[in-house]
Amino acid sequence: MAQDKEKFYITTAIAYSSRKPHFGNTYEVIMTDAVARFQRQMGKDVFFLTGTDEHGQKIENLANEAGVSPQAYVDDVSGQIKKIWDLMGASYDKFIRTTDDYHVKSVEHIFRKLYEKGDIYKGYYEGWYCTPCEAFFTDTQAAGGVCPDCGRPVQKTREEAYFFRMSRYADRLIDYIENHVEFIEPEGRKKEMLNNFLHAGLQDLCVSRSSFRWGIPVPFDDKHIIYVWIDALSNYITALGYDPDLETQPELFRKYWPADVHVIGKDILRFHTIYWPIILMALDLPLPKKVFGHPWFNSGTDKMSKSRGNVIYADDLARDFGVDGVRYFALAEMPYAADGSITYENVINRYNTDLANNLGNLVSRTHAMTKKYFDGIVPTPGTEEGPDAELKAAVAAAIEKSRALMESFHVADSLEEIFSMLRRANKYIDETMPWALAKDPEKRERLGTVLYNLLEVIRAAAVLLTPYLPGTAEKIFAQLGTDVTAYETISSFGALKVGQPLGEAETLFARVDEAAFFRMLEQRQAAEAAEATPEKPAGEPEIGIEDFGKVELRSARVLACEPVPKAKKLLKLQVDLGYEKRQIVSGIAKFYTPDELIGKTVVVVANLAPAKLCGVESRGMLLASGEEQVRVVFLDPETPLGERIR
């Protein structure tokens, strides 16, 4: 009965619904799925949660750029994320969206409870803000005017906000972390959190925003929306039905909380090991048992990002290497604590070496020999001889070691133990030479023993590979014609039933010709680039260099910005040209908020005749692209003010 099983609650971080997730983002759900499937194999009652984080200024800006509502924007991107998760075989039990009604309601109640307890108070925030990361930084942290996490420019921000009294719980959290060695893994991440943040002294945390509107409103102050820390992090409990206003929490919450493990990227470890535990302490709830901060997948040696143009997507890889080919690379290539690296060369090498040669070839050869020498019937094993004992010892070692490594989240090392066993099985074929045994009628019993042992190793491999490569494991079971697939059946060697017919042969992984693959990839990318290239516009009449030279373009910094009263499209900017300050009115209010422009270095048409727009004088024009979607041209912050643009 399910209620008698040991529970296991595992979560991913919820994916931010700003863009389609790249391979590095997708790794997390593949890894978490493998752990969830493994724990089900161990007989546990698993609840696997994933989903999407759908609020924030970045999404509001992207929706404005796209000319759609924020809700329509996240509906589309969340759908893309879920589609990729499903393609990768993620066996989640629930997919939460932070725009779900029940989540919104619970978060409002959580915020109110924390406010009424005195853990949240109202004040002002002044500091540096990174829109892509949705994070605030001090002058020291944002040295050089850039975000310490992503390297993008930050904006000076001052706004009214609500704050959480982090210091009230800091000592309690330090004590908890130091006395629960399993709470933060890998070990090095725990030291980083303690030394860099907790021992250095916690600042109170900004938990509301008033400069944008796309979020959950503070229930008693609708000028503010609840910021990401309380909104997004609370998904781990709201997905189970938690609501602080309920007298009795629902059965799902009582059954599964606390989480056994939050699987997250190392870049958001601080939020999950400091902010989230303190929020839980304030709610008088138990803390998760473990937070595992996995490394990143780099594209070669560089961080993967769309701006670098080095993004690889999981669905594109699946088109060429199959879903289990993608899953295998993700799980086998990522070390426990160091960053992994993905290139097409690496993917092809692992695919050919491990999947096609080691696993696929072993299954194909063994199946073919059993068909040829025993009419496809599982033969009866005889007396153990020669290398049989070594082969069986390799199977026993792989079972024991892979399980222990998976329990401790050493996923790649766990897979390596299984593939080491498969390499030993391929060596066993070379040692026993079944084709030679088949030529001697007196060696038929020995031939049957060899082939039985190989078939049983393959069955054990399929059982062990079920969490990692579920589709491949099912294909192997089908080729063996067996329904003996439970984990406990590999506790002793020899559970494959003698005398049963094998299923039909099927190529598991066809070897990839690297040269042909890159020719195909180059052609595909060229075709996609051609399809994405817009037609040349009709444009304006040609002008001579003397006409262009009349336009004086100069660099300037935006000092201040505010909407023009009663003009929905206009912003009034005060800019510094180095040699003078002036006012410019620009019709970009639909595309930019004042906070996104203040502090930016822009290009100004400096010799444009003054004009009045809605009664406000404008002395110049900003350089920007687009009509339906306007994009202001921003210069490097180090550009000297007043410099001529040529």
XYZ file of C-alpha atoms in Angstrom:
646
model
C 0.000 0.000 0.000
C 1.276 3.470 -0.953
C 0.585 4.830 2.539
C 2.984 2.262 4.036
C 5.882 3.358 1.836
C 8.584 5.758 2.930
C 7.860 9.135 1.331
C 10.314 11.058 -0.840
C 9.561 14.644 -1.894
C 11.907 16.064 -4.540
C 11.715 19.384 -6.401
C 13.485 21.334 -9.109
C 13.795 25.077 -8.997
C 10.885 26.444 -10.990
C 12.047 27.665 -14.394
C 11.755 31.391 -15.100
C 9.262 31.993 -17.901
C 11.267 34.590 -19.786
C 12.721 32.516 -22.625
C 12.860 28.967 -23.965
C 15.183 26.961 -21.661
C 18.574 25.947 -23.048
C 20.347 22.651 -22.405
C 21.953 23.907 -19.206
C 18.508 24.743 -17.794
C 17.129 21.390 -18.922
C 19.870 19.400 -17.156
C 18.237 20.075 -13.806
C 14.914 18.464 -14.662
C 16.674 15.463 -16.283
C 18.802 14.907 -13.184
C 15.879 15.351 -10.813
C 13.787 12.943 -12.870
C 16.539 10.309 -12.704
C 16.693 10.647 -8.915
C 12.884 10.488 -8.631
C 12.715 7.348 -10.800
C 15.540 5.769 -8.793
C 13.747 6.435 -5.506
C 10.590 4.850 -6.929
C 12.708 1.813 -7.777
C 13.775 1.749 -4.142
C 10.107 1.379 -3.226
C 9.500 4.899 -1.975
C 6.331 6.950 -2.391
C 7.779 9.765 -4.501
C 6.295 13.196 -5.156
C 8.226 15.079 -7.859
C 7.457 18.790 -8.286
C 8.553 21.143 -11.030
C 7.013 24.190 -12.702
C 7.488 27.793 -13.764
C 8.163 31.135 -12.064
C 6.035 33.661 -13.967
C 6.189 37.064 -12.275
C 8.644 39.945 -12.248
C 9.874 43.063 -14.002
C 11.808 41.181 -16.668
C 8.670 39.376 -17.832
C 6.655 42.586 -17.755
C 9.309 44.219 -19.975
C 9.476 41.271 -22.393
C 5.692 41.200 -22.687
C 5.657 44.919 -23.479
C 8.327 44.390 -26.120
C 6.281 41.586 -27.656
C 3.117 43.681 -27.581
C 1.170 41.155 -25.491
C -0.087 40.975 -21.927
C 2.250 39.464 -19.319
C -0.216 36.614 -18.793
C -0.271 35.784 -22.504
C 3.515 35.951 -22.578
C 4.020 33.502 -19.692
C 1.288 31.201 -20.988
C 3.342 30.784 -24.134
C 6.761 30.377 -22.500
C 5.497 28.137 -19.700
C 3.934 25.951 -22.383
C 7.305 25.741 -24.164
C 9.050 24.758 -20.931
C 6.482 22.091 -20.085
C 6.727 20.694 -23.624
C 10.499 20.281 -23.304
C 10.189 18.749 -19.818
C 7.685 16.245 -21.232
C 9.892 15.499 -24.232
C 12.780 14.717 -21.884
C 10.585 12.179 -20.076
C 10.226 14.116 -16.809
C 7.950 11.984 -14.613
C 6.784 14.867 -12.410
C 3.708 14.503 -10.227
C 2.823 18.182 -10.387
C 3.719 21.147 -12.602
C 3.059 24.365 -10.687
C 2.766 27.837 -12.182
C 3.083 30.864 -9.932
C 0.111 32.394 -11.748
C -2.092 29.497 -10.554
C -4.984 30.829 -8.463
C -4.295 28.621 -5.440
C -0.639 29.693 -5.339
C -1.532 33.395 -5.590
C -4.020 33.077 -2.733
C -1.605 31.195 -0.460
C 1.250 33.633 -1.108
C -0.993 36.571 -0.164
C -1.838 34.799 3.095
C 1.827 33.971 3.778
C 2.845 37.602 3.291
C 0.056 38.825 5.579
C 0.993 36.334 8.313
C 4.650 37.352 8.242
C 3.650 41.018 8.363
C 1.314 40.481 11.293
C 4.093 38.634 13.161
C 6.325 41.673 12.763
C 8.777 39.893 10.472
C 7.943 42.251 7.595
C 8.042 46.064 7.810
C 7.754 48.968 5.387
C 10.687 51.130 4.327
C 12.677 52.339 1.334
C 15.227 50.538 -0.770
C 18.106 52.394 -2.363
C 20.812 50.506 -4.198
C 21.740 48.736 -7.410
C 19.229 46.515 -9.175
C 19.805 43.888 -11.884
C 16.644 43.318 -13.930
C 17.639 39.969 -15.531
C 18.614 38.484 -12.140
C 15.862 40.314 -10.245
C 18.363 40.997 -7.480
C 19.528 43.986 -5.447
C 23.188 44.682 -4.695
C 25.240 47.032 -2.548
C 27.868 49.411 -3.917
C 30.569 46.897 -3.030
C 28.778 43.970 -4.663
C 28.002 45.922 -7.854
C 31.506 47.278 -8.313
C 31.949 48.881 -11.704
C 28.204 49.251 -12.188
C 27.679 45.641 -13.203
C 25.831 42.692 -11.682
C 28.192 40.328 -9.806
C 26.126 37.329 -10.965
C 25.539 37.931 -14.687
C 27.866 40.824 -15.544
C 25.127 43.019 -17.023
C 24.753 46.728 -16.133
C 22.780 47.515 -12.978
C 20.555 50.530 -12.353
C 20.488 52.770 -9.313
C 17.073 52.338 -7.751
C 15.188 53.959 -4.909
C 11.679 52.848 -4.157
C 9.298 52.191 -1.312
C 9.386 48.539 -0.297
C 8.566 46.023 2.409
C 11.478 44.259 4.108
C 11.865 40.938 5.909
C 13.816 41.001 9.205
C 16.435 38.413 8.231
C 18.652 39.187 11.224
C 15.944 37.922 13.577
C 16.602 34.354 12.399
C 20.271 34.475 11.326
C 21.783 32.882 14.444
C 19.181 30.157 14.427
C 19.949 29.351 10.787
C 23.717 29.305 11.382
C 23.206 26.842 14.215
C 20.957 24.680 12.041
C 23.429 24.547 9.147
C 26.382 23.781 11.399
C 24.485 20.961 13.131
C 22.944 19.404 10.009
C 25.887 18.444 7.829
C 23.578 16.948 5.199
C 21.530 20.142 4.705
C 23.712 21.775 2.009
C 25.562 19.723 -0.582
C 28.168 19.633 -2.007
C 30.153 20.473 1.132
C 31.984 23.399 -0.452
C 28.708 25.191 -1.055
C 27.901 25.145 2.673
C 31.171 26.915 3.521
C 30.432 29.523 0.867
C 27.020 30.331 2.365
C 28.330 30.534 5.918
C 31.462 32.554 5.209
C 30.214 34.898 2.483
C 26.743 35.665 3.765
C 25.740 34.451 7.227
C 28.916 35.116 9.226
C 29.356 38.422 7.353
C 25.979 39.581 8.696
C 22.598 39.415 6.993
C 20.883 42.532 5.715
C 17.101 42.728 5.813
C 15.601 41.400 2.598
C 13.478 43.458 0.184
C 10.281 41.426 -0.330
C 8.084 43.798 -2.338
C 8.383 46.070 -5.370
C 6.418 49.163 -6.321
C 8.077 50.153 -9.614
C 6.296 47.524 -11.758
C 2.945 45.741 -11.621
C 3.335 42.155 -12.846
C 3.159 40.121 -9.681
C 0.969 39.153 -6.734
C -0.319 42.291 -4.977
C 0.475 42.807 -1.308
C -3.008 42.075 0.135
C -3.160 45.204 2.301
C -1.199 47.579 0.054
C -1.965 47.234 -3.646
C 0.743 49.727 -4.629
C 3.194 46.907 -3.979
C 3.622 43.473 -5.513
C 5.142 40.561 -3.577
C 8.708 40.051 -4.690
C 10.183 36.799 -5.992
C 11.615 35.516 -2.708
C 8.270 34.921 -1.050
C 6.351 34.342 -4.295
C 8.531 31.825 -6.119
C 10.120 30.055 -3.156
C 6.744 29.356 -1.576
C 5.807 27.106 -4.512
C 7.401 24.161 -2.715
C 4.675 24.281 -0.067
C 1.743 25.846 -1.942
C 1.951 22.989 -4.478
C 1.094 20.679 -1.581
C -1.878 22.836 -0.591
C -0.258 24.783 2.243
C -2.051 27.920 3.345
C -1.310 29.551 6.717
C -4.963 30.541 7.093
C -6.119 26.909 7.220
C -6.774 25.409 10.648
C -5.608 22.018 9.377
C -3.210 21.667 6.478
C -4.248 19.279 3.665
C -3.144 15.632 3.656
C -0.716 16.154 0.765
C 1.232 18.735 2.769
C 1.170 16.721 5.984
C 2.372 13.657 4.075
C 5.240 15.089 2.042
C 6.598 18.161 3.834
C 9.431 18.674 4.620
C 11.001 18.126 1.219
C 13.688 15.462 1.085
C 15.702 17.484 -1.404
C 15.508 20.695 -3.418
C 17.600 20.239 -6.574
C 18.772 23.677 -7.754
C 21.534 25.384 -9.729
C 24.525 26.582 -7.733
C 23.748 30.195 -8.719
C 20.548 30.288 -6.638
C 21.934 28.464 -3.610
C 21.842 31.575 -1.415
C 18.111 32.002 -1.953
C 17.370 28.364 -1.080
C 19.741 27.939 1.870
C 19.321 31.350 3.527
C 16.143 33.142 2.427
C 13.918 30.080 2.115
C 14.881 28.440 5.440
C 14.344 31.738 7.261
C 10.895 32.152 5.686
C 10.052 28.614 6.824
C 11.315 29.339 10.333
C 9.094 32.423 10.454
C 6.129 30.256 9.392
C 7.009 27.690 12.106
C 7.533 25.000 9.457
C 10.291 22.377 9.296
C 13.155 22.947 6.891
C 13.867 20.767 3.844
C 16.231 17.907 4.617
C 18.670 18.788 1.846
C 19.431 21.444 -0.747
C 21.627 20.107 -3.539
C 23.304 22.807 -5.624
C 24.354 21.232 -8.899
C 27.032 22.743 -11.192
C 26.417 24.345 -14.589
C 26.750 23.087 -18.116
C 29.090 25.348 -20.058
C 29.136 25.559 -23.833
C 32.718 24.413 -24.309
C 34.566 26.547 -21.760
C 32.118 29.481 -21.763
C 28.923 30.021 -19.833
C 25.934 29.177 -22.012
C 23.810 32.220 -22.851
C 21.753 33.512 -25.741
C 23.712 36.770 -25.827
C 26.938 34.826 -26.445
C 25.322 32.927 -29.311
C 26.456 29.573 -27.901
C 23.130 28.156 -26.778
C 22.255 24.507 -27.420
C 18.676 23.347 -26.864
C 17.640 19.932 -25.585
C 14.864 19.471 -28.150
C 17.326 20.140 -30.992
C 19.709 17.543 -29.547
C 16.865 15.025 -29.201
C 16.093 15.430 -32.897
C 19.609 14.168 -33.717
C 20.478 11.844 -30.821
C 17.120 10.752 -29.383
C 15.728 11.564 -25.952
C 17.806 8.957 -24.131
C 20.892 10.096 -26.010
C 20.335 13.559 -24.547
C 19.525 12.212 -21.082
C 22.641 10.052 -21.087
C 24.948 12.896 -22.062
C 23.447 15.225 -19.461
C 23.712 12.697 -16.649
C 27.077 11.179 -17.567
C 28.913 14.411 -18.394
C 28.077 16.529 -15.341
C 30.485 16.009 -12.409
C 29.270 16.061 -8.815
C 30.753 19.449 -7.917
C 32.540 20.834 -11.006
C 30.934 22.340 -14.111
C 30.223 20.127 -17.109
C 30.907 21.004 -20.732
C 28.803 20.414 -23.817
C 29.933 20.583 -27.427
C 28.599 18.627 -30.365
C 31.952 16.804 -30.500
C 31.542 15.711 -26.868
C 27.979 14.547 -27.451
C 28.937 12.486 -30.514
C 31.930 10.943 -28.736
C 29.882 9.814 -25.722
C 27.025 8.659 -27.931
C 29.246 6.510 -30.135
C 31.575 5.206 -27.423
C 29.142 4.469 -24.605
C 25.715 4.069 -26.162
C 26.352 2.701 -29.653
C 29.521 0.655 -29.028
C 29.349 -0.391 -25.385
C 25.625 -0.815 -24.690
C 24.029 -1.064 -28.131
C 26.623 -3.408 -29.598
C 26.504 -5.705 -26.548
C 22.727 -6.075 -26.800
C 22.835 -6.530 -30.580
C 25.604 -9.174 -30.581
C 24.123 -11.170 -27.720
C 20.621 -11.138 -29.198
C 21.932 -12.167 -32.628
C 24.006 -15.057 -31.238
C 21.088 -16.356 -29.168
C 18.891 -16.242 -32.276
C 21.542 -18.015 -34.362
C 22.629 -20.721 -31.929
C 19.479 -21.325 -29.823
C 16.653 -20.205 -32.125
C 16.067 -17.155 -29.960
C 15.269 -19.175 -26.810
C 16.971 -18.302 -23.518
C 19.374 -21.233 -22.971
C 19.944 -23.216 -19.795
C 23.147 -22.276 -17.963
C 25.501 -25.024 -16.857
C 28.533 -25.217 -14.602
C 30.437 -22.001 -13.872
C 33.812 -21.803 -15.560
C 36.674 -19.441 -16.328
C 35.690 -15.763 -16.270
C 32.048 -16.388 -15.221
C 32.777 -15.550 -11.579
C 34.492 -12.294 -12.522
C 31.538 -11.281 -14.666
C 29.072 -11.984 -11.860
C 31.281 -10.114 -9.395
C 31.284 -7.109 -11.748
C 27.479 -7.172 -11.807
C 27.250 -7.353 -8.001
C 29.740 -4.490 -7.652
C 27.871 -2.320 -10.159
C 24.587 -2.870 -8.318
C 26.049 -1.999 -4.924
C 28.180 0.945 -6.017
C 25.667 2.550 -8.397
C 22.999 2.492 -5.707
C 25.246 4.082 -3.064
C 26.433 6.750 -5.493
C 22.905 7.591 -6.605
C 21.774 7.892 -2.996
C 24.455 10.564 -2.509
C 23.637 12.387 -5.796
C 26.857 11.326 -7.543
C 24.785 10.678 -10.649
C 27.560 10.591 -13.252
C 29.657 8.273 -11.071
C 26.656 5.993 -10.589
C 26.193 5.726 -14.368
C 29.908 5.047 -14.819
C 29.629 1.975 -12.562
C 26.857 0.581 -14.764
C 28.803 1.183 -17.964
C 31.919 -0.307 -16.400
C 29.870 -3.483 -15.914
C 28.849 -3.358 -19.591
C 32.488 -3.008 -20.650
C 33.273 -6.080 -18.557
C 30.506 -7.965 -20.376
C 31.972 -7.019 -23.757
C 35.360 -8.245 -22.558
C 33.668 -11.489 -21.463
C 32.577 -12.081 -25.060
C 36.175 -11.738 -26.226
C 37.335 -14.094 -23.474
C 34.759 -16.843 -24.100
C 34.465 -16.507 -27.909
C 30.908 -17.912 -28.335
C 31.385 -18.212 -32.104
C 34.231 -20.661 -31.478
C 32.207 -22.624 -28.913
C 29.390 -22.966 -31.462
C 31.648 -24.925 -33.786
C 32.164 -27.719 -31.238
C 29.027 -29.808 -30.444
C 30.593 -30.865 -27.146
C 30.751 -27.221 -26.033
C 27.038 -26.554 -26.519
C 26.318 -26.513 -22.776
C 29.179 -24.064 -22.283
C 27.853 -21.915 -25.134
C 24.449 -21.866 -23.443
C 26.052 -20.791 -20.171
C 27.955 -17.952 -21.821
C 24.918 -16.617 -23.653
C 22.682 -16.952 -20.592
C 25.213 -14.996 -18.530
C 25.321 -12.258 -21.155
C 21.536 -12.063 -21.392
C 21.287 -11.834 -17.599
C 23.901 -9.059 -17.463
C 21.918 -7.166 -20.091
C 18.733 -7.611 -18.048
C 20.502 -6.336 -14.919
C 21.808 -3.370 -16.915
C 18.291 -2.546 -18.121
C 17.017 -2.604 -14.526
C 19.856 -0.360 -13.377
C 19.447 2.004 -16.340
C 15.688 2.446 -15.869
C 15.985 5.736 -13.928
C 18.527 7.189 -16.355
C 17.403 5.874 -19.765
C 13.788 4.719 -19.246
C 12.949 4.399 -22.939
C 16.072 2.360 -23.664
C 15.469 0.099 -20.666
C 11.966 -0.686 -21.955
C 13.361 -1.548 -25.398
C 15.921 -3.910 -23.839
C 13.275 -5.682 -21.777
C 11.210 -6.090 -24.945
C 14.164 -7.586 -26.830
C 14.780 -9.996 -23.958
C 11.079 -10.898 -23.921
C 11.069 -10.560 -20.138
C 8.741 -9.064 -17.560
C 11.264 -9.590 -14.763
C 12.124 -5.917 -14.401
C 11.871 -5.000 -10.697
C 14.961 -3.792 -8.857
C 14.828 -6.589 -6.293
C 15.199 -9.191 -9.079
C 18.872 -8.274 -9.550
C 19.754 -9.005 -5.911
C 21.018 -12.400 -7.068
C 22.284 -13.463 -10.497
C 20.002 -15.660 -12.603
C 16.416 -14.341 -12.477
C 16.001 -14.411 -16.284
C 13.641 -17.289 -17.087
C 15.157 -20.170 -19.022
C 13.273 -21.370 -22.111
C 11.454 -18.136 -22.897
C 11.710 -16.689 -26.417
C 13.477 -13.420 -27.055
C 11.609 -10.468 -28.548
C 12.380 -8.821 -31.855
C 15.780 -7.205 -32.347
C 15.949 -3.410 -32.525
C 18.910 -1.084 -32.972
C 19.175 0.918 -29.780
C 21.719 3.528 -30.897
C 22.958 3.836 -34.470
C 26.526 5.090 -34.691
C 26.837 8.758 -35.757
C 29.218 9.714 -38.568
C 30.801 12.874 -37.152
C 31.815 14.407 -40.495
C 28.372 13.786 -42.007
C 26.705 15.190 -38.891
C 28.591 18.488 -39.078
C 27.830 18.828 -42.788
C 24.142 18.353 -41.977
C 24.326 20.778 -39.039
C 25.976 23.447 -41.162
C 23.291 23.110 -43.835
C 20.514 23.239 -41.253
C 21.915 26.329 -39.551
C 22.348 28.061 -42.907
C 18.742 27.260 -43.828
C 17.468 28.525 -40.461
C 19.519 31.714 -40.778
C 18.166 32.317 -44.273
C 14.618 31.794 -43.060
C 15.141 34.225 -40.172
C 16.715 36.947 -42.329
C 14.129 39.669 -43.019
C 13.614 41.031 -46.486
C 15.465 44.225 -47.279
C 13.101 47.140 -46.616
C 12.376 49.753 -49.239
C 14.018 52.362 -47.018
C 14.446 56.076 -47.573
C 16.060 57.819 -50.599
C 19.847 57.601 -50.688
C 21.800 60.547 -49.273
C 25.358 61.711 -49.771
C 28.082 61.759 -47.131
C 27.708 65.514 -46.837
C 24.044 65.057 -45.793
C 24.914 62.417 -43.209
C 27.694 64.601 -41.855
C 25.120 67.218 -40.886
C 23.671 64.862 -38.237
C 25.552 65.298 -34.961
C 25.352 62.112 -32.877
C 26.874 62.286 -29.385
C 27.030 60.085 -26.302
C 25.052 61.156 -23.231
C 24.057 59.732 -19.866
C 20.466 59.696 -18.644
C 20.401 61.517 -15.301
C 16.671 61.475 -14.663
C 13.528 60.260 -16.355
C 9.821 60.594 -15.735
C 6.534 60.259 -17.648
C 5.091 63.305 -19.341
C 1.728 64.077 -17.656
C -1.312 63.189 -19.779
C 0.904 61.690 -22.503
C 0.913 57.893 -22.345
C 3.675 57.475 -24.949
C 6.146 60.133 -23.783
C 9.036 60.118 -21.321
C 10.935 63.257 -20.285
C 14.667 62.624 -19.897
C 17.404 64.813 -18.436
C 20.674 63.892 -20.150
C 24.313 64.866 -19.580
C 26.388 65.452 -22.726
C 29.504 66.199 -20.731
C 29.688 69.788 -21.924
C 26.036 70.560 -21.062
C 22.831 69.077 -19.688
C 19.568 69.196 -21.626
C 16.032 67.845 -21.735
C 14.772 65.365 -24.345
C 11.243 64.052 -24.814
C 10.936 60.605 -26.393
C 7.948 58.439 -27.346
C 9.248 55.279 -25.670
C 7.051 55.060 -22.545
C 5.381 51.934 -23.930
C 8.718 50.147 -24.130
C 10.781 51.404 -21.183
C 10.216 52.396 -17.580
C 12.227 55.317 -16.178
C 14.278 52.930 -14.009
C 15.451 51.091 -17.107
C 16.910 54.279 -18.592
C 18.372 56.153 -15.637
C 22.144 55.746 -15.578
C 22.336 54.386 -19.131
C 24.676 55.849 -21.756
C 22.704 56.619 -24.933
C 23.178 58.173 -28.364
C 21.605 61.611 -28.821
C 20.947 63.591 -32.017
C 22.494 66.702 -30.530
C 21.901 69.276 -33.295
C 18.179 68.694 -33.806
C 16.144 71.882 -33.692
C 14.198 72.277 -30.403
C 10.547 71.211 -30.497
C 7.611 71.040 -28.102
C 5.819 67.729 -27.535
C 2.582 67.977 -25.520
C 3.789 71.365 -24.342
C 7.156 70.057 -23.090
C 10.337 71.274 -24.784
C 12.647 68.660 -26.294
C 16.220 69.501 -27.362
C 17.368 66.413 -29.182
C 16.365 62.840 -29.990
C 17.430 59.389 -28.775
C 18.826 56.913 -31.292
C 16.680 53.789 -31.376
C 15.568 51.003 -33.715
C 12.167 49.611 -34.595
C 8.661 50.898 -34.931
C 6.247 48.356 -33.442
C 8.998 47.410 -30.967
C 11.382 50.227 -30.139
C 14.870 49.430 -28.819
C 17.033 52.273 -27.561
C 20.720 52.089 -28.508
C 22.817 51.820 -25.330
C 26.575 52.446 -25.309
C 29.311 51.001 -23.126
C 29.097 52.774 -19.706
C 32.780 53.714 -20.076
C 32.089 55.795 -23.226
C 33.140 59.427 -22.554
C 30.184 61.807 -22.441
C 29.758 64.076 -25.443
C 31.879 61.883 -27.691
C 30.980 62.217 -31.391
C 29.488 59.056 -32.917
C 30.731 58.558 -36.469
